[in-house]
Amino acid sequence: METFIGQIHQVRFYSSETFFIVASVTTEEQERDILMTGYMPDYSEHKTYRFEGEFIEHPRYGKQFKIEKYEEVMATDKAAIIRYLASPLFKGVGMTLASCIVDTLGDDALNVIIEHPDALDRVRGMSEERKNHILEVLQNKDESQAALRFLMENGLTLKLASKVIAVYPKNALEVVQENPYTLVETVEGIGFKTADDLAMHMEIAQNHPYRLDACLVYTIKQMCMNQGCTYVSLEPLKKQMLKAMPFLSEAEALAVLERQVDSGAIILEDERYYPSTLYEAEQNIASTLRRYINGVEELEFDFDDVEDQLVKLEEKWNIAYDESQKEAIYAFMENDILLLTGGPGTGKTTIVRAMLALYKKLFPTRKIALVAPTGRAAKRLSEACETPAMTIHRLLKWDISTGIFNMDKEHPIEADLLVIDEFSMVDTYLFSQLLNACGLVSKILMIGDEAQLPSIAPGQVLFDLIRSQQIECVSLKHIFRQNAKSGIVQISHALRNGEYQDDHLFEVYQDIHFMPCRDQDVVRFVCKIAAKALKEGYDLYDFQVLAPMYQGVAGIDAINEALQKILNPPSEDKREVRIYQHVFREGDKVLQLKNRPDDNVFNGDIGEIIEIEKKDGVHYTQDRLIVDFEGDIVEYTSQDFGQLTLAYCMSIHKAQGSEFKIVVMPIVRSHLRMLRKNLIYTGMTRAKQALFLLGDHEVFHSGIGRDEARRQTTLTQKMQGESSLSVYDFMD
């Protein structure tokens, strides 16, 4: 029997007759929601529950947690004190000893210890070393220690409490006691629900103006995040407001909305409601890009020199650029800002390599910054261009504790040319922050494929900029001879251009395969292909399964579990550790789920577990995982294990920006509600040498026949609405 403490995040099914529920539950123990099923005669999405049960394998829907019993977890001082004493702050204590301390000394245990240190001698299992350590922490009169104690006693984890103190080193207590919802806007990792739990511990009323204001801003931001939009309309917003605050009348909810519009937290423009951050980001992008459209500086060069250098590059690299490629290179030299788009096989990488080589040759003293949204994309860009590249977050020196980008208008990046690859993945807010740091940048090159998935966060920046027709855009369409024999390239372009008619391409080309199979047969087919690939000499990094969903018999979790058994089976010489339903083993291929800029590891990076150190109570007080991310060695302790998941199979979104020699994609009926043309296209274009689609032809055609609804954004209008004159036109 396993136990989880958490809140119901989303109810997928509920029967008011039988009380059977299927719900996604956000837990304290895991980063990802857990799919739970069972019987709950009474439930609330605003309460915290303790669920007991076990993981089962449903024959159709895959792994899920079957609830055997549950109970509401009431906020008590006793529970908070135990959680505080059991935190990593008190080394060597743990839940068992912490419970003993509170059982022995009572609910006022902390004050008892401070006033009568020898009271700890009455606690069974208390050693002198542990006693001294507890006293050292509790008797620390530092303001930050008092704040830490208060925050943890009121429900925050040590990790989040430490982040609060990092942001407010001198006045954390004052800020939190005045308005805990302030933390939502200022502390990375604290959302409305966390702040709301803190407020409930502090007995702040549910209709307090601070709570209503924060709840409304959270609601509109969540709507934008879920839909990828930068604004929402009144009617759907009103519906979600009343759902989030059911104790308010419509008039009262609208009054809260009006108050937030007056405060500037929400922007109202032409009956569109924006979170202020997204409105300002769109405005900033449009005004900043106008500077580059109008021209930043006049670079002195001779086009004859460009042509001469291009000829030398062709000879050096044994390549011949066609007219469309040369036009793209000339456009790069002529314009201070350029969009370069195109599908696979059109030579984007080849052209960018030439652009950079020419720029370096003609302007040898100028600095170049190459960036991409993910670590793997940055590595690919660096290898292709023979120039160092990094993630956008790393270039901007993002602080994971505060969520602040340290490179900004006052601290610009030191570069003359900025190159951004995989630009379709860049969201509105991130691009705005990047432009804020471009005060010294005189030329920007953006490279992407607008047919791929847009960013996970709000916005569709690449699409909007192309649609605005305000920026010089070179769209590459010609497939070069060396790629014309690739079925992956041909089928990708057929999808991209809306020209896919039937499945004959799978019969013509040897590198693309469609293998009909049922949902329940996907795991068996995947394992068979993986075993054959490894036998032929491919390694774990060459082979990748991509799927759109985690749950189900053909979902990511089921495939990962099956592939782990055949690709990295249990062995006496391999240590392993179980983290709830997952087992991590030395040699496992794993995926990073959160940015860790200090370790140079980012969301979507793939690594291998090279060592596991088990807790022994002497050398190691916690289990540890050591992961190698292609040369970056990162250590994880037990509280960070949720940042990792197995990576034999991953979501198509996580794979964007990466490439693999062999890609396998299930296209089955249970995935149908998720399938769209851009999702399938993005997955297919991750493959370089071989692509295997497993599933149902009818489902495939249904998926590619559905375009994702365009997001509600106004960047295009802002670009088109900007005056042709700019303040920079009047500056020397």
CSV table of N, CA and C in Angstrom, one decimal, residues 601-714:
chain,number,residue,atom,x,y,z
A,601,VAL,N,21.8,22.3,-17.1
A,601,VAL,CA,20.9,21.2,-17.5
A,601,VAL,C,19.5,21.9,-17.6
A,602,PHE,N,18.8,21.6,-18.7
A,602,PHE,CA,17.5,22.3,-18.9
A,602,PHE,C,16.4,21.3,-19.2
A,603,ASN,N,15.2,21.8,-19.1
A,603,ASN,CA,14.0,21.0,-19.4
A,603,ASN,C,14.1,20.4,-20.8
A,604,GLY,N,14.0,19.0,-20.9
A,604,GLY,CA,14.1,18.4,-22.1
A,604,GLY,C,15.4,17.7,-22.4
A,605,ASP,N,16.4,18.0,-21.6
A,605,ASP,CA,17.8,17.4,-21.8
A,605,ASP,C,17.7,15.9,-21.4
A,606,ILE,N,18.5,15.1,-22.2
A,606,ILE,CA,18.5,13.6,-22.0
A,606,ILE,C,19.9,13.3,-21.4
A,607,GLY,N,19.8,12.4,-20.3
A,607,GLY,CA,21.1,12.0,-19.7
A,607,GLY,C,21.0,10.5,-19.4
A,608,GLU,N,22.1,10.0,-18.7
A,608,GLU,CA,22.2,8.6,-18.3
A,608,GLU,C,22.6,8.5,-16.9
A,609,ILE,N,21.9,7.7,-16.1
A,609,ILE,CA,22.2,7.5,-14.7
A,609,ILE,C,23.5,6.7,-14.6
A,610,ILE,N,24.6,7.3,-14.1
A,610,ILE,CA,25.9,6.6,-14.1
A,610,ILE,C,26.2,6.0,-12.7
A,611,GLU,N,25.5,6.5,-11.7
A,611,GLU,CA,25.7,6.0,-10.4
A,611,GLU,C,24.6,6.2,-9.5
A,612,ILE,N,24.3,5.3,-8.6
A,612,ILE,CA,23.3,5.4,-7.5
A,612,ILE,C,23.9,5.1,-6.2
A,613,GLU,N,23.8,6.1,-5.3
A,613,GLU,CA,24.3,5.9,-3.9
A,613,GLU,C,23.1,5.8,-3.0
A,614,LYS,N,23.0,4.6,-2.3
A,614,LYS,CA,21.8,4.4,-1.4
A,614,LYS,C,22.1,5.0,-0.1
A,615,LYS,N,21.0,5.5,0.6
A,615,LYS,CA,21.1,6.0,1.9
A,615,LYS,C,21.6,4.9,2.9
A,616,ASP,N,22.7,5.3,3.6
A,616,ASP,CA,23.2,4.3,4.6
A,616,ASP,C,23.3,4.8,6.0
A,617,GLY,N,22.8,6.1,6.2
A,617,GLY,CA,22.8,6.7,7.5
A,617,GLY,C,24.1,7.1,8.1
A,618,VAL,N,25.2,6.8,7.3
A,618,VAL,CA,26.5,7.2,7.7
A,618,VAL,C,27.1,8.2,6.7
A,619,HIS,N,27.5,7.7,5.5
A,619,HIS,CA,28.0,8.5,4.5
A,619,HIS,C,27.0,9.3,3.7
A,620,TYR,N,25.8,8.7,3.6
A,620,TYR,CA,24.7,9.3,2.8
A,620,TYR,C,23.4,9.3,3.6
A,621,THR,N,22.9,10.5,3.9
A,621,THR,CA,21.7,10.6,4.6
A,621,THR,C,20.5,10.5,3.7
A,622,GLN,N,20.7,10.6,2.4
A,622,GLN,CA,19.6,10.5,1.4
A,622,GLN,C,20.1,9.6,0.2
A,623,ASP,N,19.2,9.0,-0.5
A,623,ASP,CA,19.6,8.4,-1.8
A,623,ASP,C,20.1,9.5,-2.7
A,624,ARG,N,21.0,9.1,-3.6
A,624,ARG,CA,21.6,10.0,-4.6
A,624,ARG,C,21.6,9.4,-5.9
A,625,LEU,N,21.3,10.2,-7.0
A,625,LEU,CA,21.5,9.8,-8.3
A,625,LEU,C,22.5,10.7,-9.0
A,626,ILE,N,23.5,10.1,-9.7
A,626,ILE,CA,24.4,10.8,-10.5
A,626,ILE,C,24.1,10.6,-12.0
A,627,VAL,N,23.8,11.7,-12.7
A,627,VAL,CA,23.4,11.7,-14.1
A,627,VAL,C,24.4,12.4,-15.0
A,628,ASP,N,24.7,11.8,-16.1
A,628,ASP,CA,25.6,12.3,-17.1
A,628,ASP,C,24.8,12.9,-18.2
A,629,PHE,N,24.8,14.2,-18.4
A,629,PHE,CA,24.1,14.8,-19.5
A,629,PHE,C,25.1,15.2,-20.5
A,630,GLU,N,25.6,14.2,-21.2
A,630,GLU,CA,26.6,14.4,-22.3
A,630,GLU,C,27.7,15.3,-21.9
A,631,GLY,N,28.3,15.0,-20.7
A,631,GLY,CA,29.5,15.7,-20.2
A,631,GLY,C,29.2,16.5,-19.0
A,632,ASP,N,27.9,16.9,-18.8
A,632,ASP,CA,27.6,17.7,-17.6
A,632,ASP,C,27.1,16.7,-16.5
A,633,ILE,N,27.9,16.5,-15.4
A,633,ILE,CA,27.5,15.6,-14.4
A,633,ILE,C,26.7,16.3,-13.3
A,634,VAL,N,25.5,15.8,-13.0
A,634,VAL,CA,24.6,16.4,-12.1
A,634,VAL,C,24.3,15.4,-11.0
A,635,GLU,N,24.3,15.9,-9.7
A,635,GLU,CA,23.9,15.0,-8.6
A,635,GLU,C,22.5,15.4,-8.1
A,636,TYR,N,21.7,14.4,-7.9
A,636,TYR,CA,20.3,14.6,-7.4
A,636,TYR,C,20.1,13.9,-6.1
A,637,THR,N,19.6,14.6,-5.1
A,637,THR,CA,19.2,13.9,-3.8
A,637,THR,C,17.7,13.7,-3.9
A,638,SER,N,17.2,12.9,-2.9
A,638,SER,CA,15.8,12.4,-3.0
A,638,SER,C,14.8,13.4,-3.3
A,639,GLN,N,14.9,14.6,-2.7
A,639,GLN,CA,13.9,15.6,-2.9
A,639,GLN,C,13.8,16.1,-4.4
A,640,ASP,N,14.9,15.8,-5.2
A,640,ASP,CA,14.9,16.3,-6.5
A,640,ASP,C,14.6,15.2,-7.5
A,641,PHE,N,14.4,14.0,-7.1
A,641,PHE,CA,14.1,12.8,-8.0
A,641,PHE,C,13.0,13.1,-8.9
A,642,GLY,N,12.0,13.9,-8.5
A,642,GLY,CA,10.8,14.2,-9.3
A,642,GLY,C,11.2,15.0,-10.5
A,643,GLN,N,12.4,15.5,-10.6
A,643,GLN,CA,12.8,16.3,-11.8
A,643,GLN,C,13.2,15.4,-12.9
A,644,LEU,N,13.3,14.1,-12.7
A,644,LEU,CA,13.7,13.1,-13.7
A,644,LEU,C,12.6,12.2,-14.0
A,645,THR,N,12.6,11.7,-15.2
A,645,THR,CA,11.7,10.6,-15.6
A,645,THR,C,12.4,9.8,-16.6
A,646,LEU,N,12.0,8.5,-16.9
A,646,LEU,CA,12.6,7.7,-17.9
A,646,LEU,C,12.4,8.3,-19.2
A,647,ALA,N,13.4,8.1,-20.1
A,647,ALA,CA,13.4,8.8,-21.4
A,647,ALA,C,13.5,7.9,-22.6
A,648,TYR,N,13.2,6.6,-22.4
A,648,TYR,CA,13.2,5.7,-23.6
A,648,TYR,C,12.0,6.1,-24.5
A,649,CYS,N,11.0,6.6,-23.9
A,649,CYS,CA,9.9,7.2,-24.6
A,649,CYS,C,9.6,8.6,-24.0
A,650,MET,N,9.3,9.6,-24.8
A,650,MET,CA,9.0,11.0,-24.3
A,650,MET,C,7.9,11.6,-25.1
A,651,SER,N,7.4,12.7,-24.6
A,651,SER,CA,6.4,13.4,-25.4
A,651,SER,C,7.0,14.1,-26.6
A,652,ILE,N,6.2,14.3,-27.6
A,652,ILE,CA,6.6,15.0,-28.8
A,652,ILE,C,7.0,16.5,-28.4
A,653,HIS,N,6.3,17.1,-27.5
A,653,HIS,CA,6.7,18.4,-27.1
A,653,HIS,C,8.1,18.5,-26.5
A,654,LYS,N,8.4,17.5,-25.7
A,654,LYS,CA,9.7,17.4,-25.0
A,654,LYS,C,10.8,17.2,-26.1
A,655,ALA,N,10.5,16.5,-27.1
A,655,ALA,CA,11.5,16.2,-28.2
A,655,ALA,C,11.8,17.3,-29.1
A,656,GLN,N,10.9,18.3,-29.1
A,656,GLN,CA,11.1,19.4,-30.1
A,656,GLN,C,12.4,20.1,-29.9
A,657,GLY,N,13.2,20.3,-30.9
A,657,GLY,CA,14.5,20.9,-30.8
A,657,GLY,C,15.6,19.8,-30.9
A,658,SER,N,15.2,18.5,-30.8
A,658,SER,CA,16.1,17.4,-30.8
A,658,SER,C,16.0,16.6,-32.1
A,659,GLU,N,17.0,15.8,-32.4
A,659,GLU,CA,17.0,14.9,-33.5
A,659,GLU,C,17.5,13.6,-33.1
A,660,PHE,N,17.0,12.5,-33.8
A,660,PHE,CA,17.4,11.1,-33.4
A,660,PHE,C,17.5,10.4,-34.8
A,661,LYS,N,18.4,9.4,-34.8
A,661,LYS,CA,18.6,8.6,-36.0
A,661,LYS,C,17.3,7.8,-36.3
A,662,ILE,N,16.7,7.2,-35.3
A,662,ILE,CA,15.5,6.4,-35.4
A,662,ILE,C,14.4,6.9,-34.5
A,663,VAL,N,13.2,7.2,-35.1
A,663,VAL,CA,12.1,7.6,-34.3
A,663,VAL,C,10.9,6.6,-34.5
A,664,VAL,N,10.3,6.3,-33.4
A,664,VAL,CA,9.1,5.4,-33.4
A,664,VAL,C,8.0,6.2,-32.8
A,665,MET,N,6.8,6.3,-33.5
A,665,MET,CA,5.7,7.0,-33.0
A,665,MET,C,4.4,6.2,-33.1
A,666,PRO,N,3.8,5.9,-31.9
A,666,PRO,CA,2.4,5.3,-32.0
A,666,PRO,C,1.4,6.3,-32.5
A,667,ILE,N,0.6,5.9,-33.4
A,667,ILE,CA,-0.5,6.7,-33.9
A,667,ILE,C,-1.8,5.8,-33.7
A,668,VAL,N,-2.3,5.8,-32.5
A,668,VAL,CA,-3.4,4.9,-32.2
A,668,VAL,C,-4.7,5.6,-31.7
A,669,ARG,N,-5.8,4.8,-31.7
A,669,ARG,CA,-7.1,5.4,-31.4
A,669,ARG,C,-7.1,6.1,-30.1
A,670,SER,N,-6.5,5.5,-29.1
A,670,SER,CA,-6.5,6.2,-27.7
A,670,SER,C,-5.8,7.5,-27.7
A,671,HIS,N,-5.0,7.8,-28.7
A,671,HIS,CA,-4.3,9.1,-28.8
A,671,HIS,C,-5.1,10.1,-29.6
A,672,LEU,N,-6.2,9.7,-30.2
A,672,LEU,CA,-6.8,10.5,-31.3
A,672,LEU,C,-7.2,11.9,-30.8
A,673,ARG,N,-7.6,12.1,-29.6
A,673,ARG,CA,-8.0,13.5,-29.2
A,673,ARG,C,-6.9,14.4,-29.1
A,674,MET,N,-5.6,13.9,-29.0
A,674,MET,CA,-4.4,14.7,-29.0
A,674,MET,C,-3.8,15.0,-30.3
A,675,LEU,N,-4.1,14.2,-31.3
A,675,LEU,CA,-3.4,14.3,-32.6
A,675,LEU,C,-3.9,15.4,-33.4
A,676,ARG,N,-2.9,16.2,-33.9
A,676,ARG,CA,-3.1,17.3,-34.8
A,676,ARG,C,-1.9,17.3,-35.9
A,677,LYS,N,-2.1,17.9,-37.0
A,677,LYS,CA,-1.1,17.9,-38.0
A,677,LYS,C,0.2,18.4,-37.6
A,678,ASN,N,0.2,19.5,-36.8
A,678,ASN,CA,1.5,20.0,-36.4
A,678,ASN,C,2.2,19.2,-35.4
A,679,LEU,N,1.4,18.4,-34.6
A,679,LEU,CA,2.0,17.5,-33.6
A,679,LEU,C,2.7,16.4,-34.3
A,680,ILE,N,2.0,15.8,-35.3
A,680,ILE,CA,2.5,14.6,-36.0
A,680,ILE,C,3.7,15.1,-36.8
A,681,TYR,N,3.6,16.2,-37.5
A,681,TYR,CA,4.7,16.8,-38.3
A,681,TYR,C,6.0,17.0,-37.4
A,682,THR,N,5.8,17.6,-36.3
A,682,THR,CA,6.9,17.8,-35.4
A,682,THR,C,7.6,16.5,-35.0
A,683,GLY,N,6.8,15.5,-34.6
A,683,GLY,CA,7.4,14.2,-34.3
A,683,GLY,C,8.1,13.6,-35.4
A,684,MET,N,7.5,13.6,-36.6
A,684,MET,CA,8.2,12.9,-37.7
A,684,MET,C,9.5,13.6,-38.1
A,685,THR,N,9.6,14.9,-38.0
A,685,THR,CA,10.8,15.6,-38.4
A,685,THR,C,11.9,15.5,-37.4
A,686,ARG,N,11.7,14.8,-36.3
A,686,ARG,CA,12.8,14.5,-35.3
A,686,ARG,C,13.6,13.4,-35.9
A,687,ALA,N,13.1,12.6,-36.8
A,687,ALA,CA,13.9,11.5,-37.4
A,687,ALA,C,14.8,11.9,-38.5
A,688,LYS,N,16.0,11.3,-38.4
A,688,LYS,CA,17.1,11.6,-39.4
A,688,LYS,C,17.3,10.4,-40.4
A,689,GLN,N,17.2,9.2,-39.9
A,689,GLN,CA,17.5,8.0,-40.8
A,689,GLN,C,16.3,7.1,-41.0
A,690,ALA,N,15.5,6.9,-40.0
A,690,ALA,CA,14.4,6.0,-40.1
A,690,ALA,C,13.2,6.4,-39.2
A,691,LEU,N,12.0,6.3,-39.8
A,691,LEU,CA,10.8,6.6,-39.0
A,691,LEU,C,9.8,5.5,-39.1
A,692,PHE,N,9.3,5.1,-37.9
A,692,PHE,CA,8.3,4.0,-37.8
A,692,PHE,C,7.1,4.6,-37.2
A,693,LEU,N,6.0,4.5,-37.9
A,693,LEU,CA,4.7,4.8,-37.3
A,693,LEU,C,3.9,3.5,-37.0
A,694,LEU,N,3.4,3.4,-35.8
A,694,LEU,CA,2.7,2.2,-35.4
A,694,LEU,C,1.2,2.6,-35.1
A,695,GLY,N,0.3,1.8,-35.7
A,695,GLY,CA,-1.1,2.1,-35.3
A,695,GLY,C,-2.1,1.9,-36.5
A,696,ASP,N,-2.9,2.9,-36.6
A,696,ASP,CA,-4.1,2.8,-37.5
A,696,ASP,C,-4.0,3.9,-38.6
A,697,HIS,N,-4.1,3.5,-39.8
A,697,HIS,CA,-4.1,4.5,-40.9
A,697,HIS,C,-5.2,5.5,-40.8
A,698,GLU,N,-6.4,5.0,-40.4
A,698,GLU,CA,-7.5,5.9,-40.3
A,698,GLU,C,-7.3,7.0,-39.3
A,699,VAL,N,-6.7,6.6,-38.1
A,699,VAL,CA,-6.3,7.6,-37.1
A,699,VAL,C,-5.3,8.6,-37.6
A,700,PHE,N,-4.3,8.1,-38.4
A,700,PHE,CA,-3.3,8.9,-38.9
A,700,PHE,C,-3.9,10.0,-39.8
A,701,HIS,N,-4.8,9.6,-40.7
A,701,HIS,CA,-5.4,10.5,-41.6
A,701,HIS,C,-6.3,11.5,-40.9
A,702,SER,N,-7.0,11.0,-39.8
A,702,SER,CA,-7.8,11.9,-39.0
A,702,SER,C,-6.9,13.0,-38.3
A,703,GLY,N,-5.8,12.5,-37.8
A,703,GLY,CA,-4.9,13.5,-37.1
A,703,GLY,C,-4.3,14.5,-38.0
A,704,ILE,N,-3.8,14.1,-39.2
A,704,ILE,CA,-3.2,15.1,-40.1
A,704,ILE,C,-4.2,16.0,-40.8
A,705,GLY,N,-5.5,15.6,-40.7
A,705,GLY,CA,-6.6,16.4,-41.2
A,705,GLY,C,-7.1,17.5,-40.3
A,706,ARG,N,-6.5,17.5,-39.1
A,706,ARG,CA,-7.0,18.5,-38.1
A,706,ARG,C,-5.8,19.5,-37.8
A,707,ASP,N,-6.1,20.7,-38.1
A,707,ASP,CA,-5.1,21.8,-37.8
A,707,ASP,C,-5.5,22.3,-36.4
A,708,GLU,N,-4.4,22.6,-35.7
A,708,GLU,CA,-4.6,23.2,-34.3
A,708,GLU,C,-5.1,24.6,-34.5
A,709,ALA,N,-6.2,24.9,-33.7
A,709,ALA,CA,-6.8,26.3,-33.7
A,709,ALA,C,-5.7,27.3,-33.4
A,710,ARG,N,-5.7,28.4,-34.2
A,710,ARG,CA,-4.7,29.4,-34.0
A,710,ARG,C,-5.0,30.1,-32.7
A,711,ARG,N,-3.9,30.5,-32.0
A,711,ARG,CA,-4.0,31.1,-30.7
A,711,ARG,C,-4.5,32.5,-30.8
A,712,GLN,N,-5.1,33.0,-29.7
A,712,GLN,CA,-5.5,34.4,-29.6
A,712,GLN,C,-4.4,35.2,-29.2
A,713,THR,N,-3.8,35.9,-30.1
A,713,THR,CA,-2.7,36.8,-29.8
A,713,THR,C,-2.9,38.1,-30.6
A,714,THR,N,-2.2,39.1,-30.2
A,714,THR,CA,-2.3,40.4,-31.0
A,714,THR,C,-0.9,41.0,-31.4
